[in-house]
XYZ file of C-alpha atoms in Angstrom:
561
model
C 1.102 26.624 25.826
C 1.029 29.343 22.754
C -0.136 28.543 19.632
C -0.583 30.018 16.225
C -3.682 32.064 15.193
C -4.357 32.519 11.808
C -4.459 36.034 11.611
C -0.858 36.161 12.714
C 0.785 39.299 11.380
C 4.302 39.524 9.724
C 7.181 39.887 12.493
C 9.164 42.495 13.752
C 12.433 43.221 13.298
C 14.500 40.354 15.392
C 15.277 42.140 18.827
C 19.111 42.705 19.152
C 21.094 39.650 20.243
C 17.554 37.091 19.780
C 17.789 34.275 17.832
C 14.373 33.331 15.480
C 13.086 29.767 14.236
C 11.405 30.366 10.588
C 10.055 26.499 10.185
C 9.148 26.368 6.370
C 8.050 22.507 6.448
C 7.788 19.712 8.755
C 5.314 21.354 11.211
C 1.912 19.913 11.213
C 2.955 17.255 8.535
C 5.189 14.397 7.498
C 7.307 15.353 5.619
C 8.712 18.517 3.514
C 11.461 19.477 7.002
C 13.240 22.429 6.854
C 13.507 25.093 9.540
C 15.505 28.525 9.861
C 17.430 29.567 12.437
C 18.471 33.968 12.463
C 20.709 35.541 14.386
C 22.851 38.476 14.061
C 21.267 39.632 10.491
C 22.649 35.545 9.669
C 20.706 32.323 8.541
C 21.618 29.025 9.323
C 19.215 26.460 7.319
C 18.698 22.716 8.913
C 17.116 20.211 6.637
C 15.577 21.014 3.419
C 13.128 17.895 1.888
C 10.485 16.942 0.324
C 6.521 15.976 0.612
C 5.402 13.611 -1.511
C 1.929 14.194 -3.337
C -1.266 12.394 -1.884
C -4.497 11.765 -3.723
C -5.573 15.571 -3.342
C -2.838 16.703 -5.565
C -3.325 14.848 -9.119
C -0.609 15.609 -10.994
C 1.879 17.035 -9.108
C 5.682 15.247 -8.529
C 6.658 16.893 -5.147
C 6.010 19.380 -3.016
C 8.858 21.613 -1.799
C 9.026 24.308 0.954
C 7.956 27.439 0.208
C 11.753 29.624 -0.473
C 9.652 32.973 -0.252
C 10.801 33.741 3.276
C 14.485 33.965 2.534
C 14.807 34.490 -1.269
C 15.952 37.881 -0.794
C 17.973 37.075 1.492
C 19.733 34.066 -0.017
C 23.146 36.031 1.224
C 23.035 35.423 4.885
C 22.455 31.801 4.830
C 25.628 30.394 5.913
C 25.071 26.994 5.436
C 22.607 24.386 5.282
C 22.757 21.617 7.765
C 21.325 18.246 6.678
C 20.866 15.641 9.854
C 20.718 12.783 7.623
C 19.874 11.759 3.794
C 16.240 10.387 4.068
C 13.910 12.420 0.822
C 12.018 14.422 3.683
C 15.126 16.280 4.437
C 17.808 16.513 1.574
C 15.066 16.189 -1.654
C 14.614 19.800 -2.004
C 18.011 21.128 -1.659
C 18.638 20.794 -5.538
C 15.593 23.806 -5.880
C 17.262 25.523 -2.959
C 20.517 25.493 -4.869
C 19.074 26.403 -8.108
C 18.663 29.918 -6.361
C 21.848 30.062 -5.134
C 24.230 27.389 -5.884
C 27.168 28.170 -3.512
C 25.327 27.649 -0.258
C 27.629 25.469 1.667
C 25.761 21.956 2.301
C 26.974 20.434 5.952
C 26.500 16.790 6.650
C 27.743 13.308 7.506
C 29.442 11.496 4.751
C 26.388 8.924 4.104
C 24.419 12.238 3.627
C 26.301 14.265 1.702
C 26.747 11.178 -1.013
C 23.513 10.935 -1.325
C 23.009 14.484 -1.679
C 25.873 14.887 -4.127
C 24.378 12.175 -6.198
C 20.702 13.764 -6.493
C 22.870 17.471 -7.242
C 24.482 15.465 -10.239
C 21.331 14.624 -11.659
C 20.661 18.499 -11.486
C 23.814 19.302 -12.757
C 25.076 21.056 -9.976
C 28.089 20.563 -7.877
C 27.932 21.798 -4.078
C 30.458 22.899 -1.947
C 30.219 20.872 1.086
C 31.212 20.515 4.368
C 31.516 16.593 6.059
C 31.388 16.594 9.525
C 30.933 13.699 12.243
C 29.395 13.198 15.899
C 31.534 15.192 18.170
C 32.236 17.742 15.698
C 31.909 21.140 16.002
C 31.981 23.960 13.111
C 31.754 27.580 13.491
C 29.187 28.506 10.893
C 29.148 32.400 10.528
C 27.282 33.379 14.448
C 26.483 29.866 14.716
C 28.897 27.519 16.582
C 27.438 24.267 15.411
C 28.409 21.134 17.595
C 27.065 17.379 16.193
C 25.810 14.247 17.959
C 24.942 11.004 16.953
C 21.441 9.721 16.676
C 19.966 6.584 15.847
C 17.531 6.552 12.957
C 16.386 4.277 9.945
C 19.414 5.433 8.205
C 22.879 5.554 9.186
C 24.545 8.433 10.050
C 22.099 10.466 11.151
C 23.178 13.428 13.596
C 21.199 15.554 16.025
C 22.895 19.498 15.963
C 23.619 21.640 18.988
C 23.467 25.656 17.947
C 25.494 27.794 20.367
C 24.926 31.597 20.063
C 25.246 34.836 21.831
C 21.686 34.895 22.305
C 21.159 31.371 23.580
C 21.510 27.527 22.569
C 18.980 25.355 20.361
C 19.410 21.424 20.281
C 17.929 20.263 17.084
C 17.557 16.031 17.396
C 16.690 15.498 13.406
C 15.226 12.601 13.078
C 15.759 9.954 16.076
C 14.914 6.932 18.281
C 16.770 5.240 20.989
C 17.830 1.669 19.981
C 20.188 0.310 22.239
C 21.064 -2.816 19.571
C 21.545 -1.151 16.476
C 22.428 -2.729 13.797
C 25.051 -0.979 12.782
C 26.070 -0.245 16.555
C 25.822 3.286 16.314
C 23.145 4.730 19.408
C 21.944 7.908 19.994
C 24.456 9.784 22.278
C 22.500 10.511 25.593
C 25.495 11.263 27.039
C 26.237 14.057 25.058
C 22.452 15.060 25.475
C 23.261 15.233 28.961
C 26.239 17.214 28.571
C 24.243 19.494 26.324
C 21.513 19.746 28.945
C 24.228 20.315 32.078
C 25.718 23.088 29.810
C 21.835 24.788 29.018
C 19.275 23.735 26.113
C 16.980 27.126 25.691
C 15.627 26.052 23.399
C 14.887 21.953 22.150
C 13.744 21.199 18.649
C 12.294 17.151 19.311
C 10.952 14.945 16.796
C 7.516 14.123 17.308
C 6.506 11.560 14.647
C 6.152 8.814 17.202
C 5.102 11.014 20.308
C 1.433 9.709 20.242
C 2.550 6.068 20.582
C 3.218 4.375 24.015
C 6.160 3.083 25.570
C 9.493 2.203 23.487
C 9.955 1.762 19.202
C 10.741 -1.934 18.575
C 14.666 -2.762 18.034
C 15.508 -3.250 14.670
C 17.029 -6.568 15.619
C 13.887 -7.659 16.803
C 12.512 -8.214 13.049
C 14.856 -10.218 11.674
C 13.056 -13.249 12.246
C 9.860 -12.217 10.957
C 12.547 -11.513 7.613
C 14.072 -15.197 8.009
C 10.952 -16.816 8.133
C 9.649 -15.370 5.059
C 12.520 -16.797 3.380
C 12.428 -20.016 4.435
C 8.439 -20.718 4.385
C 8.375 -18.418 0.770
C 7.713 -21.012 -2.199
C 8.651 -18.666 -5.547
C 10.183 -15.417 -5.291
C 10.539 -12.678 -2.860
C 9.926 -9.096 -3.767
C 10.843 -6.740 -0.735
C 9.730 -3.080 -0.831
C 11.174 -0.216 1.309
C 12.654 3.152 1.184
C 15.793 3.544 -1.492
C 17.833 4.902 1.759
C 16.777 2.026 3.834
C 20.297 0.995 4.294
C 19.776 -1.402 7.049
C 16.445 -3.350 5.556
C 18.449 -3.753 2.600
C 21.347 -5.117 4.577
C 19.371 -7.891 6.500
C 17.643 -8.975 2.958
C 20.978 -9.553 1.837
C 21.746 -11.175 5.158
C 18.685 -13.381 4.814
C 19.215 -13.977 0.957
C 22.979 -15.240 1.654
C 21.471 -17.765 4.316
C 18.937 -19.100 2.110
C 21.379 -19.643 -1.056
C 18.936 -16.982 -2.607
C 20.422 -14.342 -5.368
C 19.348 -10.913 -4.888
C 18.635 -8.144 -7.738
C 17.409 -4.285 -7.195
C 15.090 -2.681 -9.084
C 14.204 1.324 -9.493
C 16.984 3.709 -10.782
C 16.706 5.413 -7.067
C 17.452 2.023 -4.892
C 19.968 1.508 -7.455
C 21.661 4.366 -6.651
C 21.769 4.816 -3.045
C 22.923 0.820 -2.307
C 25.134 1.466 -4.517
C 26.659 4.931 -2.821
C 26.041 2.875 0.323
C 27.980 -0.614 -0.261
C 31.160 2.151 -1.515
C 31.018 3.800 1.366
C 31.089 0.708 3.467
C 27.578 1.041 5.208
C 26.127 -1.881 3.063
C 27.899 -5.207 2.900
C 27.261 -7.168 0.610
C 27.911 -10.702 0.492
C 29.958 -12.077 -2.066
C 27.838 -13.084 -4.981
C 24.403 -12.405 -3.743
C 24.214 -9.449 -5.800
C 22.854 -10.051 -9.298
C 21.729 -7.364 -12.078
C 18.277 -8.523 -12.813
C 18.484 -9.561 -16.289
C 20.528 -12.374 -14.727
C 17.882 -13.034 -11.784
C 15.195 -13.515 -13.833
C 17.029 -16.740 -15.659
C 17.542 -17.882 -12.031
C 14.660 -20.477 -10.956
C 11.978 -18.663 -8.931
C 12.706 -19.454 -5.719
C 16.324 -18.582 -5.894
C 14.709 -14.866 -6.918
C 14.436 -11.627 -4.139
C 13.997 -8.463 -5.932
C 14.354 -5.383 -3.608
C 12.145 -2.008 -5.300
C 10.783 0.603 -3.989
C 6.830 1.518 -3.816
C 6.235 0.727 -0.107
C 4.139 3.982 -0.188
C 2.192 3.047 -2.584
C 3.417 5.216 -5.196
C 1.699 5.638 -8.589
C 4.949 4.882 -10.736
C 6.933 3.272 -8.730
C 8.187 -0.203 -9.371
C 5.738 -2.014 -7.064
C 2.796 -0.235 -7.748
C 3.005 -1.148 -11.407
C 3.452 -4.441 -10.747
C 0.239 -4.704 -8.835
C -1.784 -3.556 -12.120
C 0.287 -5.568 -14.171
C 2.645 -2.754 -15.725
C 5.723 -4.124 -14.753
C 8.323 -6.930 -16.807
C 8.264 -8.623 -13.217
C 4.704 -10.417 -13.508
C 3.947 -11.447 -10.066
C 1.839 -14.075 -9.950
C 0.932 -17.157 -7.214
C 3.223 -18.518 -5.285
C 5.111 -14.890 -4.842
C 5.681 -13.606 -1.917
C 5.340 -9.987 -1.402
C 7.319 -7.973 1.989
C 6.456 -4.761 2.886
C 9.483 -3.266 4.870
C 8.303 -0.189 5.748
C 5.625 1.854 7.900
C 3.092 3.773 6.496
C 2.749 7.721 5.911
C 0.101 8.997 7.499
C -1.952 9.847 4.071
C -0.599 6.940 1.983
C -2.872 4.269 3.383
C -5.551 3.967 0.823
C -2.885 4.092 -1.607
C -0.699 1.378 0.181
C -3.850 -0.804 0.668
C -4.974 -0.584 -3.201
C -1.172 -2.483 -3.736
C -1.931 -4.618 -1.199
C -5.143 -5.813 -2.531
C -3.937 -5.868 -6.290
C -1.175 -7.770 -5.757
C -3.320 -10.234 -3.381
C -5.665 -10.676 -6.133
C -2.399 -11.558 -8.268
C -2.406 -14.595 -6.094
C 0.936 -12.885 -4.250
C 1.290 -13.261 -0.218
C 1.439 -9.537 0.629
C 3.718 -9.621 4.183
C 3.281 -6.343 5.911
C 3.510 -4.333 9.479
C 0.168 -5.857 10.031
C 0.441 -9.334 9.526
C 4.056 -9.703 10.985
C 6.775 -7.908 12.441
C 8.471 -6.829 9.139
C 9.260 -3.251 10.012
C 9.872 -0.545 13.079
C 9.903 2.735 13.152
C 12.849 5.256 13.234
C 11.386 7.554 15.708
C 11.516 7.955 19.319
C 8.407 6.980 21.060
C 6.953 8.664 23.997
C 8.702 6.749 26.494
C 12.123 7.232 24.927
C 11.446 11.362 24.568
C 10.543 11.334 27.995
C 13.979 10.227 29.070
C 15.353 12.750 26.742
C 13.258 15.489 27.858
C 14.380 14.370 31.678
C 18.088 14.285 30.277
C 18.350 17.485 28.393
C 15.917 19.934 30.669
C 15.422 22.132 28.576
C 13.693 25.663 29.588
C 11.727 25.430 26.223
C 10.325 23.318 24.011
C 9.250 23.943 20.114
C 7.836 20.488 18.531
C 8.873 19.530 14.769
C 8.595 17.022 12.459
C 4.795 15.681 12.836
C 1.251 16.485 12.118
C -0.620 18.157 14.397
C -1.600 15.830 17.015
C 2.089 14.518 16.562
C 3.450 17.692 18.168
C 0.764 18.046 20.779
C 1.633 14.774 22.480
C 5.200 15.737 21.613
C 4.433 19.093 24.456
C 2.491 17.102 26.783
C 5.547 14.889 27.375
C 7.569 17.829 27.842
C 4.888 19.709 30.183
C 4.370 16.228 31.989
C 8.618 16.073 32.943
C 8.494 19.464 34.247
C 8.877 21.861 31.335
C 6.610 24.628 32.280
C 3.392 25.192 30.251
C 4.044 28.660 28.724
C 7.451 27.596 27.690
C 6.531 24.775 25.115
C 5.058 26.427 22.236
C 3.117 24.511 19.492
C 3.576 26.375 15.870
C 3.196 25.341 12.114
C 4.816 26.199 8.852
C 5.436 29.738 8.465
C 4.685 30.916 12.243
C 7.793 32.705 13.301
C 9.362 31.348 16.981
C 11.814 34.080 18.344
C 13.996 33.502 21.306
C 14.818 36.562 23.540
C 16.634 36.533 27.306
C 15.862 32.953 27.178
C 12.113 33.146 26.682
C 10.169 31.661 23.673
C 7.528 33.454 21.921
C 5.338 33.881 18.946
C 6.282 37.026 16.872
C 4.287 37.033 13.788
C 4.504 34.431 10.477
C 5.628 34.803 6.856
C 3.825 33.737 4.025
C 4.502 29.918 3.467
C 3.017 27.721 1.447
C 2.907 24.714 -0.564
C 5.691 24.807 -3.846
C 4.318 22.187 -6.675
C 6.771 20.561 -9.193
C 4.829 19.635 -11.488
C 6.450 17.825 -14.314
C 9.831 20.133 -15.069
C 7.490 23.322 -14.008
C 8.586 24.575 -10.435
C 5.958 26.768 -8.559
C 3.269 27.196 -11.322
C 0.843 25.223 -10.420
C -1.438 26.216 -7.665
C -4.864 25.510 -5.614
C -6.708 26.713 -8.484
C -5.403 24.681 -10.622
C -5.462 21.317 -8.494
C -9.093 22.126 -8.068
C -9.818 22.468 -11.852
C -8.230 18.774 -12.019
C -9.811 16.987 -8.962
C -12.459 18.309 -10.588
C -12.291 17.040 -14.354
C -11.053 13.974 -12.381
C -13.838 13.174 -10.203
C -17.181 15.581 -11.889
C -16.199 15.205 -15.639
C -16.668 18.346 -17.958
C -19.376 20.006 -20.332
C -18.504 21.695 -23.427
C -20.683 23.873 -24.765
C -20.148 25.328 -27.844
C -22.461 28.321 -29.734
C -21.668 30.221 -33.027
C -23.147 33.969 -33.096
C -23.448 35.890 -36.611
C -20.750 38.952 -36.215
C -23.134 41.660 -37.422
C -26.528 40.615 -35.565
C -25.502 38.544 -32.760
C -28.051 36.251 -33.669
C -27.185 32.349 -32.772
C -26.223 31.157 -36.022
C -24.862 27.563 -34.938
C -25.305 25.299 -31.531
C -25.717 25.093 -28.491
C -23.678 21.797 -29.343
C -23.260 20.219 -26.072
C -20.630 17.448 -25.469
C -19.488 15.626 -22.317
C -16.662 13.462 -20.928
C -16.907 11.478 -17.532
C -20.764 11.205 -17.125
C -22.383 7.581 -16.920
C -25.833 9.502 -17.912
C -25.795 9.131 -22.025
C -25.641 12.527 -24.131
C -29.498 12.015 -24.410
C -29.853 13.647 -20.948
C -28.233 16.886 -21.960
C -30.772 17.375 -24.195
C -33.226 18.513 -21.729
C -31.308 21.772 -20.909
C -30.834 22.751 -24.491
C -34.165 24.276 -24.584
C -33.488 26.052 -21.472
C -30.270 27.357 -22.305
C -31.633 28.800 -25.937
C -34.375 30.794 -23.693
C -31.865 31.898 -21.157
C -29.504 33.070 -24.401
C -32.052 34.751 -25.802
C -33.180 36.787 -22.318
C -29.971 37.688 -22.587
C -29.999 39.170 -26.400
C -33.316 41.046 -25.491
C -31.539 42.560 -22.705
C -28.912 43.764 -24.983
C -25.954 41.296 -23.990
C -23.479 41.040 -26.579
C -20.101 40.493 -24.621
C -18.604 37.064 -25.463
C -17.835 36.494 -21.434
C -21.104 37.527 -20.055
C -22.959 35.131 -22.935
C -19.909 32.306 -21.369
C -21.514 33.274 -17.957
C -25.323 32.881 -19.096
C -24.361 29.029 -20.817
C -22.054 28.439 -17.267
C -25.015 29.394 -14.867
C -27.678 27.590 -17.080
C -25.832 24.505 -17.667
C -24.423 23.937 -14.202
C -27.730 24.552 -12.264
C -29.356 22.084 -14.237
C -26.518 19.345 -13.959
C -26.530 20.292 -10.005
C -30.321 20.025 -9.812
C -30.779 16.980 -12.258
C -27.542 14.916 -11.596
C -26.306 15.816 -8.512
C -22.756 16.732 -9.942
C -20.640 20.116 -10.180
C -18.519 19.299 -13.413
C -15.935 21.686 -15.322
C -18.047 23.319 -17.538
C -16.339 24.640 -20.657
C -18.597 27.620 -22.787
C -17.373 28.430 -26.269
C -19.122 31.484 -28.023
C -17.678 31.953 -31.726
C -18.532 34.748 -33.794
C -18.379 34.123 -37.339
């Protein structure tokens, strides 16, 4: 089993007739999918989404795939497949476009809608290309054949990638619910046909890989749902993903049943419901659906609200109503349903909601308290049949952190997938496919892309580090006035602080010490304003390390007047 090394060189050139994966996002994390597939001097893109920022990155919006790899070579791309319309894999495509804007976009109809709406927001118009399972498109070299899969969104497809120099399957995001809800399943037998006809190369989910056995049927929580309705005294506030199409479907099920009136909140659930119920994926029952100036002059326990924030998101609708930022004042008696799994990353965020809106005097229903929500990924046991269906001769892991893909190629090295054939890689490690053999040929610069407020790309380590650090060390301003002509200190060391509990009193003690060190430094012959900023940085931050135990921002000013 290969595996990256992180003194990986750039690649050769792709060996005549090979075909090369480029994965840009999704490998070794949640989130932030995209992958690209080369052949015959062509690119084929699938999936292009989003990460969403965790405490480490204060600040910062999203986090996007890094374009470097390809933005000279925005030409070839032929298209960009999307295998369904969930944030993680359509919400960077309107930075993608703002490279290149007539990249053709290829997707279901449910997709591409909500795709289309997020590109109107951006003021750009795609030229797309709707497709369904059993489909097959001839996208420049790439022969492009869809299947259905089952995920936590409808209309999700898997995509089968015929070329001259062999065949990738690419499942998307899937499980393997036999009672959907919206009947749709994922298409085994056309996995099987795929496998009779020759997978070289199979591109599997892995975000459930690690976890035993069989996901839980989505129609297996609807009476957890329908018993928080009927046992909830006030209102109802459900929180879950803005695509969640079918959670938001048995709330309005549930609402209908319990003579309850049903309002959403957040411009994004808005939206998508909306795109949703026109495209007939949502039904909604005839006057459930209120606007929420109207619900909130209902009684309360006529009242279900449905906003997002399941995450744990800083501004989103739920969040803010745990601190109390929010019209909705949520208060005892409330009841509070969590439809949604967690992130790996979010949990500290998720539990802070939790606990704020508990101390609110809200019930706070969640995955661990009652069978609320399932995943939309295959577990091992349903990969294993697929692995055992589709024989494939190799095996590249996506979509999942780290130990998500390595139990991801143990399943495929335990059905008879042999060891050197499965190869483990992350973002930017280059996977090239050559007379039917995988192998590692090098890796391409790839990191993390910030948006950061309407900036795109400016914001880097560096600069997160400066604010975890005025975040969680405070900062030390030091300011000193110099006579032009003599250099002598004419003014200062004024010292002032934010972010310390010690008083300013403390800081006094170093003043003496950082005159002396100033004035070593005149006697020495110093007179550059930077190397004086050095002498008041080094001064000031041993003694804060020494005396406080801290490593703040420390800010020197040296003004010559």
């Amino acid at each position: 089993m290969s595996h990256p090394h992180p003194e990986l060189s750039a690649p050769p050139p792709l060996p005549d007739g090979g075909v090369r994966v480029i994965p840009l996002g999704g490998l070794g994390e949640v989130g932030r999918n995209m992958a690209v597939i080369e052949h015959r001097g062509k690119l084929l893109v699938i999936d292009c989404g989003v990460l969403f920022p965790e405490e480490h990155h204060p600040g910062i919006d999203l986090i996007l795939p890094d374009f470097t790899a390809i933005e000279d070579r925005l030409d070839d791309v032929v298209a960009v497949v999307l295998t369904h319309g969930h944030e993680d894999h359509i919400g960077a495509v309107p930075y993608l476009l703002r490279l290149k804007p007539d990249i053709p976009l290829v997707g279901s109809q449910l997709t591409l809608a909500l795709v289309e709406a997020k590109l109107k927001e951006h003021k750009i118009t795609p030229l797309t290309l709707g497709v369904t399972e059993g489909g097959r498109e001839q996208l420049g070299p790439f022969d492009c054949e869809f299947v259905a899969v089952n995920h936590s969104i409808p209309d999700a497809l898997a995509v089968f990638i015929r070329t001259s120099g062999g065949t990738i399957l690419h499942t998307g995001d899937f499980k393997m619910d036999q009672l959907p809800l919206d009947g749709r399943i994922t298409d085994l037998r056309a996995f099987a046909r795929l496998g009779e006809e020759g997978v070289d190369l199979f591109m599997t989910d892995s975000t459930n890989a690690h976890v035993p056995g069989f996901t839980t049927p989505e129609r297996q929580i609807a009476p957890a749902i329908e018993r928080v309705f009927h046992n909830a005294a006030r209102r109802i506030i459900v929180a879950c993903f803005s695509s969640h199409v079918h959670r938001v479907q048995q709330v309005l099920d549930a609402a209908e049943e319990s003579g309850r009136k049903v309002a959403m909140v957040g411009r994004s659930m808005i939206r998508n419901m909306g795109i949703a119920a026109d495209l007939g994926y949502l039904r909604i029952p005839d006057g459930v659906l209120v606007d929420l100036n109207r619900l909130t002059r209902l009684p309360d326990d006529q009242q279900v609200l449905v906003c997002t924030g399941s995450q744990g998101e800083p501004m989103a609708a739920l969040s803010r109503m745990a601190g109390g930022d929010h019209k909705i004042d949520v208060g005892e008696g409330d009841t509070v349903l969590l439809a949604s799994s967690l992130i790996p990353g979010n949990e500290n965020a998720v539990y802070r909601v939790i606990n704020g809106l508990t101390r609110r005097g809200a019930d706070v229903v969640h995955k661990e308290n009652a069978l609320v929500h399932v995943s939309g990924h295959a577990s091992a046991g349903e990969l294993l049949y697929c692995y055992n269906i589709v024989r494939p001769r190799n095996v590249l892991p996506v979509h999942g952190e780290w130990r998500h893909m390595v139990a991801n190629a143990d399943l495929a090295v335990q059905t008879g997938v042999p060891r050197d054939n499965v190869v483990i890689a992350e973002d930017g490690v280059v996977v090239d496919l050559v007379d039917g053999q995988v192998r590692i040929a090098g890796a391409v610069d790839c990191g993390y892309v910030y948006v950061d407020g309407s900036l795109v790309g400016a914001a880097d380590e560096t600069m997160l580090k400066d604010r975890r650090i005025l975040r969680d060390e405070g900062f030390v301003t030091i300011i000193l006035v110099r006579d032009a002509s003599s250099g002598a200190i004419a003014a200062g060391p004024e010292i002032q602080t934010r972010g310390f509990a010690e008083g300013q009193d403390v800081f006094e003690r170093v003043r003496p010490k950082l005159v002396a060190a100033l004035e070593e430094a005149q006697r020495t012959g110093t007179q550059d304003s930077y190397q004086l900023q050095q002498v008041i940085r080094r001064t000031v931050g041993s003694f804060v390390g020494n005396k406080l135990r801290r490593r703040p921002m420390i800010i020197p000013i040296v003004i010559d007047a």
